[in-house]
mmCIF file of C-alpha atoms in Angstrom:
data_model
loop_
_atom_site.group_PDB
_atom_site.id
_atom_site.type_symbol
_atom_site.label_atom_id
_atom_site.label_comp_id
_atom_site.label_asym_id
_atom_site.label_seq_id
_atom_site.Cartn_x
_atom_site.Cartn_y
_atom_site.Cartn_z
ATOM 1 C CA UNK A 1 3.420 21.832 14.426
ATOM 2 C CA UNK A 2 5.413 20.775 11.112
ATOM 3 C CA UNK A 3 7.160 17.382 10.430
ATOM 4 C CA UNK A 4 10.460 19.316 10.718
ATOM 5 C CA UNK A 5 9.769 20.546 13.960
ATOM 6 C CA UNK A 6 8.337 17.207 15.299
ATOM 7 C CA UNK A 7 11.539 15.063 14.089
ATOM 8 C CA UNK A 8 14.017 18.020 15.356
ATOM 9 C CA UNK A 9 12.514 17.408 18.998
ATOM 10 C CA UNK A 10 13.746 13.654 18.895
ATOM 11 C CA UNK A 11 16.456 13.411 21.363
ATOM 12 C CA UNK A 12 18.343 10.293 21.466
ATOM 13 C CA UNK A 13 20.507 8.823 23.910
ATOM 14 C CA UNK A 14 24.611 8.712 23.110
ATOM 15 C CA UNK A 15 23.925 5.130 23.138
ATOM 16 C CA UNK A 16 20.710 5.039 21.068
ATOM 17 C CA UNK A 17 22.420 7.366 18.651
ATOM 18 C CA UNK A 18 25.488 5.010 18.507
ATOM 19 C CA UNK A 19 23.138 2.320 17.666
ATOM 20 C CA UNK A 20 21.440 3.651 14.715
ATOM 21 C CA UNK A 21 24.934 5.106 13.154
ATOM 22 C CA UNK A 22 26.343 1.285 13.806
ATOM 23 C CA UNK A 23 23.533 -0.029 12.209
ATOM 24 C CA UNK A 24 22.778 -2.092 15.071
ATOM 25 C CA UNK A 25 19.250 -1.759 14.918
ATOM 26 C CA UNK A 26 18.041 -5.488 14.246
ATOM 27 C CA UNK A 27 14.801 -7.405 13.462
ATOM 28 C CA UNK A 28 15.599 -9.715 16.238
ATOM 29 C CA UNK A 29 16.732 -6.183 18.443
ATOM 30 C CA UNK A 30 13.392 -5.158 17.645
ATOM 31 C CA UNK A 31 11.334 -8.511 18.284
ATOM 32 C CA UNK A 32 13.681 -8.558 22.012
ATOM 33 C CA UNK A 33 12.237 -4.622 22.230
ATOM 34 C CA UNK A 34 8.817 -5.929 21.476
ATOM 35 C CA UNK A 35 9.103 -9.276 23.606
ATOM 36 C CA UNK A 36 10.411 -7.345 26.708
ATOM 37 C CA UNK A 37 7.134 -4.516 26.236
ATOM 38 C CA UNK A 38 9.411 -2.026 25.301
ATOM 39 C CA UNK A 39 7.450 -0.874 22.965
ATOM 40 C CA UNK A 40 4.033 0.211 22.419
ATOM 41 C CA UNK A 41 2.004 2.109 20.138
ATOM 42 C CA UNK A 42 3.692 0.825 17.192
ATOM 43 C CA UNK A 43 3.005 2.754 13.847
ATOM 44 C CA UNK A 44 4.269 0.886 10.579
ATOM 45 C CA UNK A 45 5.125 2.604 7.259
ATOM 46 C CA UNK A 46 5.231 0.661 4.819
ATOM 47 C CA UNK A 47 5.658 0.858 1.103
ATOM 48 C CA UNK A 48 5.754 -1.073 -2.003
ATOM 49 C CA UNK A 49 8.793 -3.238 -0.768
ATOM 50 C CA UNK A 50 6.232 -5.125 1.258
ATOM 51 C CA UNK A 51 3.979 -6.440 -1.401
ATOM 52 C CA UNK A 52 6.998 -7.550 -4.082
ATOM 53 C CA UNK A 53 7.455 -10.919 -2.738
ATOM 54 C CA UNK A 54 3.506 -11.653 -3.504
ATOM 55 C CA UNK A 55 3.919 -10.841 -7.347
ATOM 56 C CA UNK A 56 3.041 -7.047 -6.962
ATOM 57 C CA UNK A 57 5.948 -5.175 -8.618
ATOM 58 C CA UNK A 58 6.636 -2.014 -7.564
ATOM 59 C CA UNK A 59 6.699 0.918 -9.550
ATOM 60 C CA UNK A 60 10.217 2.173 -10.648
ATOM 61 C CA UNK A 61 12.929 -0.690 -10.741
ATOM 62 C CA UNK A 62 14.754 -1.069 -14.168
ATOM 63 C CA UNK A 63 13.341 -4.290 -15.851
ATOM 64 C CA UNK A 64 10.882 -5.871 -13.266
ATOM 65 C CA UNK A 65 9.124 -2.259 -12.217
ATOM 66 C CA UNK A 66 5.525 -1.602 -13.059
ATOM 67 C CA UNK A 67 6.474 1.579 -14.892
ATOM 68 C CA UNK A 68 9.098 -0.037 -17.109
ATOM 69 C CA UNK A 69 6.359 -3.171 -18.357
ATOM 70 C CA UNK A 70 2.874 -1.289 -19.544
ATOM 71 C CA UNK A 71 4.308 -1.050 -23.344
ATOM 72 C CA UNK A 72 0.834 -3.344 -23.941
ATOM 73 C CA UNK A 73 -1.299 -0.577 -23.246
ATOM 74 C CA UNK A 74 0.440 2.317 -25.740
ATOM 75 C CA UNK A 75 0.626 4.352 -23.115
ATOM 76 C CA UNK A 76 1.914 8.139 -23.492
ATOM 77 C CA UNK A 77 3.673 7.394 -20.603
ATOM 78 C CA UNK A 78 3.650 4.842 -17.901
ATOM 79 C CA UNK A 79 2.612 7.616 -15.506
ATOM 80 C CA UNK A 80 -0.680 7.962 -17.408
ATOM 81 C CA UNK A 81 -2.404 4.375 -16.344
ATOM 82 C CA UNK A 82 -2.759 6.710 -13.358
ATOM 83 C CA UNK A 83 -3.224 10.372 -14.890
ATOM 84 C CA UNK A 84 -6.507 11.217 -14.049
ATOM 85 C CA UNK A 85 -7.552 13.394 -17.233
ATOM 86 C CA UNK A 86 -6.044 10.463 -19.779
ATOM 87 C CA UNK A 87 -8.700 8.267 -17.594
ATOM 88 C CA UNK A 88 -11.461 10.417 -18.206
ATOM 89 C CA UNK A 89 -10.253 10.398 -22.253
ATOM 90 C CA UNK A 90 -10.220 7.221 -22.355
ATOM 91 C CA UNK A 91 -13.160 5.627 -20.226
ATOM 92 C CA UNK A 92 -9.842 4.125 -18.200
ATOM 93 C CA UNK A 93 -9.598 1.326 -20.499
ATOM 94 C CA UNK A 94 -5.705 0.624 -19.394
ATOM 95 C CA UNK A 95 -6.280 1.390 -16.181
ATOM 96 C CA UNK A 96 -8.990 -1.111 -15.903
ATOM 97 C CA UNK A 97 -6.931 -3.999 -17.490
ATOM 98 C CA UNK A 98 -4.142 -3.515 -15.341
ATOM 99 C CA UNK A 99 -6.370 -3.361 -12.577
ATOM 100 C CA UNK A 100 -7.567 -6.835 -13.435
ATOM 101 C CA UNK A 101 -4.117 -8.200 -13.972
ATOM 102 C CA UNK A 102 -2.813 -6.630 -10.407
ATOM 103 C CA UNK A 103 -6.398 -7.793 -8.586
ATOM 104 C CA UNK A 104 -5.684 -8.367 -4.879
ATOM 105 C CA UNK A 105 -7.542 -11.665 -5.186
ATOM 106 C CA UNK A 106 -4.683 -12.979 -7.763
ATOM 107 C CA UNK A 107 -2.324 -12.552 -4.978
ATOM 108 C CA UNK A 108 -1.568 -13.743 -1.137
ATOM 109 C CA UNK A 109 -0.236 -11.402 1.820
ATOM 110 C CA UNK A 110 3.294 -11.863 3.002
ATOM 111 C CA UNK A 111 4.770 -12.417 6.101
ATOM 112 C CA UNK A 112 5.608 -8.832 6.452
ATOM 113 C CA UNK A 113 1.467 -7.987 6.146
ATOM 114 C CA UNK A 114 1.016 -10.810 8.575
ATOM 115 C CA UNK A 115 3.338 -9.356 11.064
ATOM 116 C CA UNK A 116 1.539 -6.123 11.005
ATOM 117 C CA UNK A 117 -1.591 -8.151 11.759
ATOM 118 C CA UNK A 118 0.128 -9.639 14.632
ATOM 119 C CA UNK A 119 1.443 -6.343 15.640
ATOM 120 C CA UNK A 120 -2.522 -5.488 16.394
ATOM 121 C CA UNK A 121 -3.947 -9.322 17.404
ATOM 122 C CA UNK A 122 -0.993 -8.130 20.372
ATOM 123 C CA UNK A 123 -2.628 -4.999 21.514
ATOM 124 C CA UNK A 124 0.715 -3.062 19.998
ATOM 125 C CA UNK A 125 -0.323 -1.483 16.493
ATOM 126 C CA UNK A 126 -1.278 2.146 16.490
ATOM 127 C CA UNK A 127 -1.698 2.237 13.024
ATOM 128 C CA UNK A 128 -0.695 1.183 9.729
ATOM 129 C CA UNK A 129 0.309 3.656 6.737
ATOM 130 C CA UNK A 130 0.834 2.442 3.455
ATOM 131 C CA UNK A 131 1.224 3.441 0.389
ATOM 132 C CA UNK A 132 -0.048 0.149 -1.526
ATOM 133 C CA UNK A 133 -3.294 -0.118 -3.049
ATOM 134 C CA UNK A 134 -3.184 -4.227 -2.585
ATOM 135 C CA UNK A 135 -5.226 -4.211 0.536
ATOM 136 C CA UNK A 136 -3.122 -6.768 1.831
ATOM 137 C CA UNK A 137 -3.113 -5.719 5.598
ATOM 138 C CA UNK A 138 -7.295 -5.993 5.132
ATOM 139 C CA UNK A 139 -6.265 -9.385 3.841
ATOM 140 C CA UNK A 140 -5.136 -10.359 7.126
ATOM 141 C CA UNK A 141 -7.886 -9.202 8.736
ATOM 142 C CA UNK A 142 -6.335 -5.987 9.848
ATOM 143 C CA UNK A 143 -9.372 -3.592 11.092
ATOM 144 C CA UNK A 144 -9.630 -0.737 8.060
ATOM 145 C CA UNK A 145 -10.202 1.737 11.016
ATOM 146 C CA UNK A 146 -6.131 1.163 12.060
ATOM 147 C CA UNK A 147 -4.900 1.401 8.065
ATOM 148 C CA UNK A 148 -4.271 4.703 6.376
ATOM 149 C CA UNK A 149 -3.885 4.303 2.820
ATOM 150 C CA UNK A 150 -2.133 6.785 1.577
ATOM 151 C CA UNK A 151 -3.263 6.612 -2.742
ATOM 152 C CA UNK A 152 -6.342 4.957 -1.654
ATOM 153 C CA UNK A 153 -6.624 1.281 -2.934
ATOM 154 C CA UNK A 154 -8.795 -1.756 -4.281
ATOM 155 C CA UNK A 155 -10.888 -1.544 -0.443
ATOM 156 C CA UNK A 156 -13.461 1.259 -2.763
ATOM 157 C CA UNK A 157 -13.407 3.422 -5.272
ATOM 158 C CA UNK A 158 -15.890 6.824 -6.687
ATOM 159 C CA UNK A 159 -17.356 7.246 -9.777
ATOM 160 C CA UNK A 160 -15.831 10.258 -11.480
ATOM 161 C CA UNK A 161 -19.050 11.078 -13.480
ATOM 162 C CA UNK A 162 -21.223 10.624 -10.551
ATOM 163 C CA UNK A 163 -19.285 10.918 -7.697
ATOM 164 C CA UNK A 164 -21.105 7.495 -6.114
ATOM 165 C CA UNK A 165 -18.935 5.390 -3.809
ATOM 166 C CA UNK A 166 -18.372 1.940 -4.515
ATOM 167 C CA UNK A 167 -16.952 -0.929 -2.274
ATOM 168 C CA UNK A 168 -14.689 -3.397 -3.264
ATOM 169 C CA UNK A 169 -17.015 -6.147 -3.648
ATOM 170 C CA UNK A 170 -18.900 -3.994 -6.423
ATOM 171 C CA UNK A 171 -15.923 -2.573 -8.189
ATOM 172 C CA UNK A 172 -14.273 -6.543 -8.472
ATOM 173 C CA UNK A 173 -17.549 -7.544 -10.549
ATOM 174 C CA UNK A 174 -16.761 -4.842 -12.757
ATOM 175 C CA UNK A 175 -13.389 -5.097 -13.313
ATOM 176 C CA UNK A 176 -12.922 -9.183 -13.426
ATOM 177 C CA UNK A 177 -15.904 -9.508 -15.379
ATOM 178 C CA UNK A 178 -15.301 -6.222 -17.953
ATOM 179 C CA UNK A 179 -17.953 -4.581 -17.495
ATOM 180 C CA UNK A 180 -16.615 -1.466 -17.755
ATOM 181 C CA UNK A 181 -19.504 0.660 -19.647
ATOM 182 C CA UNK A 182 -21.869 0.222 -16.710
ATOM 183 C CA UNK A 183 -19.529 2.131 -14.415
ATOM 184 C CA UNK A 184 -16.767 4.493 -15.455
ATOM 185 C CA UNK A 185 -15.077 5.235 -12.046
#
């Protein structure tokens, strides 16, 4: 069954669809819904909008986007920190820098990855999909089994030579400290 078909059999209420079109849909509507056990099984998708309050930028916004500040690292493109064959080419030297720059550890979760964490300590979190790399919802102590991490992120990473996995602990060593010619990931 396709995402098409799954969204077109979503039947709201007249009142429910009043709601949304009135914008009427509130944090503190939702906290009420969640208070009252309204709701259950919660699934949260969430993006880079998340993590920008901790320092992480996200990628496209003129002036303060990730994209629009890598002009250190004489990139082709700002696309190609994360082009796989221009890692390969160049034994990801950018990559690697940047990598140490946006470290998880150099950062703190927000409130927003702390709610999610409350979401579960509540019984009420399905799951978690993101599409950050921080690992801030591990962070929290969010169980990996309930996140979904949509690019993958700082938790491990593969060697491309190799194919080896690596866990986080390993790949920090490697990046904080520079040692970059041991393992080419």
């Amino acid at each position: 069954m396709g995402n098409r078909q799954l969204v077109s059999e979503i039947v709201l209420t007249p009142e429910e669809e009043e709601n949304v079109l009135n914008h009427s849909c509130t944090v503190e509507k939702l906290l009420q819904r969640i208070e009252n056990s309204e709701c259950k099984n919660i699934v949260v998708a969430a993006g880079a909008g998340i993590s920008v309050s901790c320092g992480i930028p996200d990628f496209r916004s003129p002036g303060t986007g990730l994209y629009d500040n890598l002009q250190k690292y004489n990139l082709p493109t700002p696309q190609h920190v994360f082009d796989i064959s221009y890692f390969k080419a160049t034994e990801g030297k950018a990559f690697y820098l940047l990598a140490k720059e946006m470290w998880p550890d150099n950062f703190k979760p927000s409130p927003t990855h702390a709610f999610i964490k409350l979401l579960d300590d509540k019984g009420l979190l399905l799951r978690c999909y993101t599409q950050n790399i921080d690992t801030f919802e591990r962070a929290t102590g969010l169980d990996g089994d309930k996140i979904i991490e949509a690019h993958g992120s700082f938790a491990s990473a593969s060697c491309t030579k190799c194919k080896s996995s690596f866990d986080q602990y390993v790949l920090v060593t490697k990046i904080l400290n520079e040692v970059l010619t041991a393992i080419i990931l």
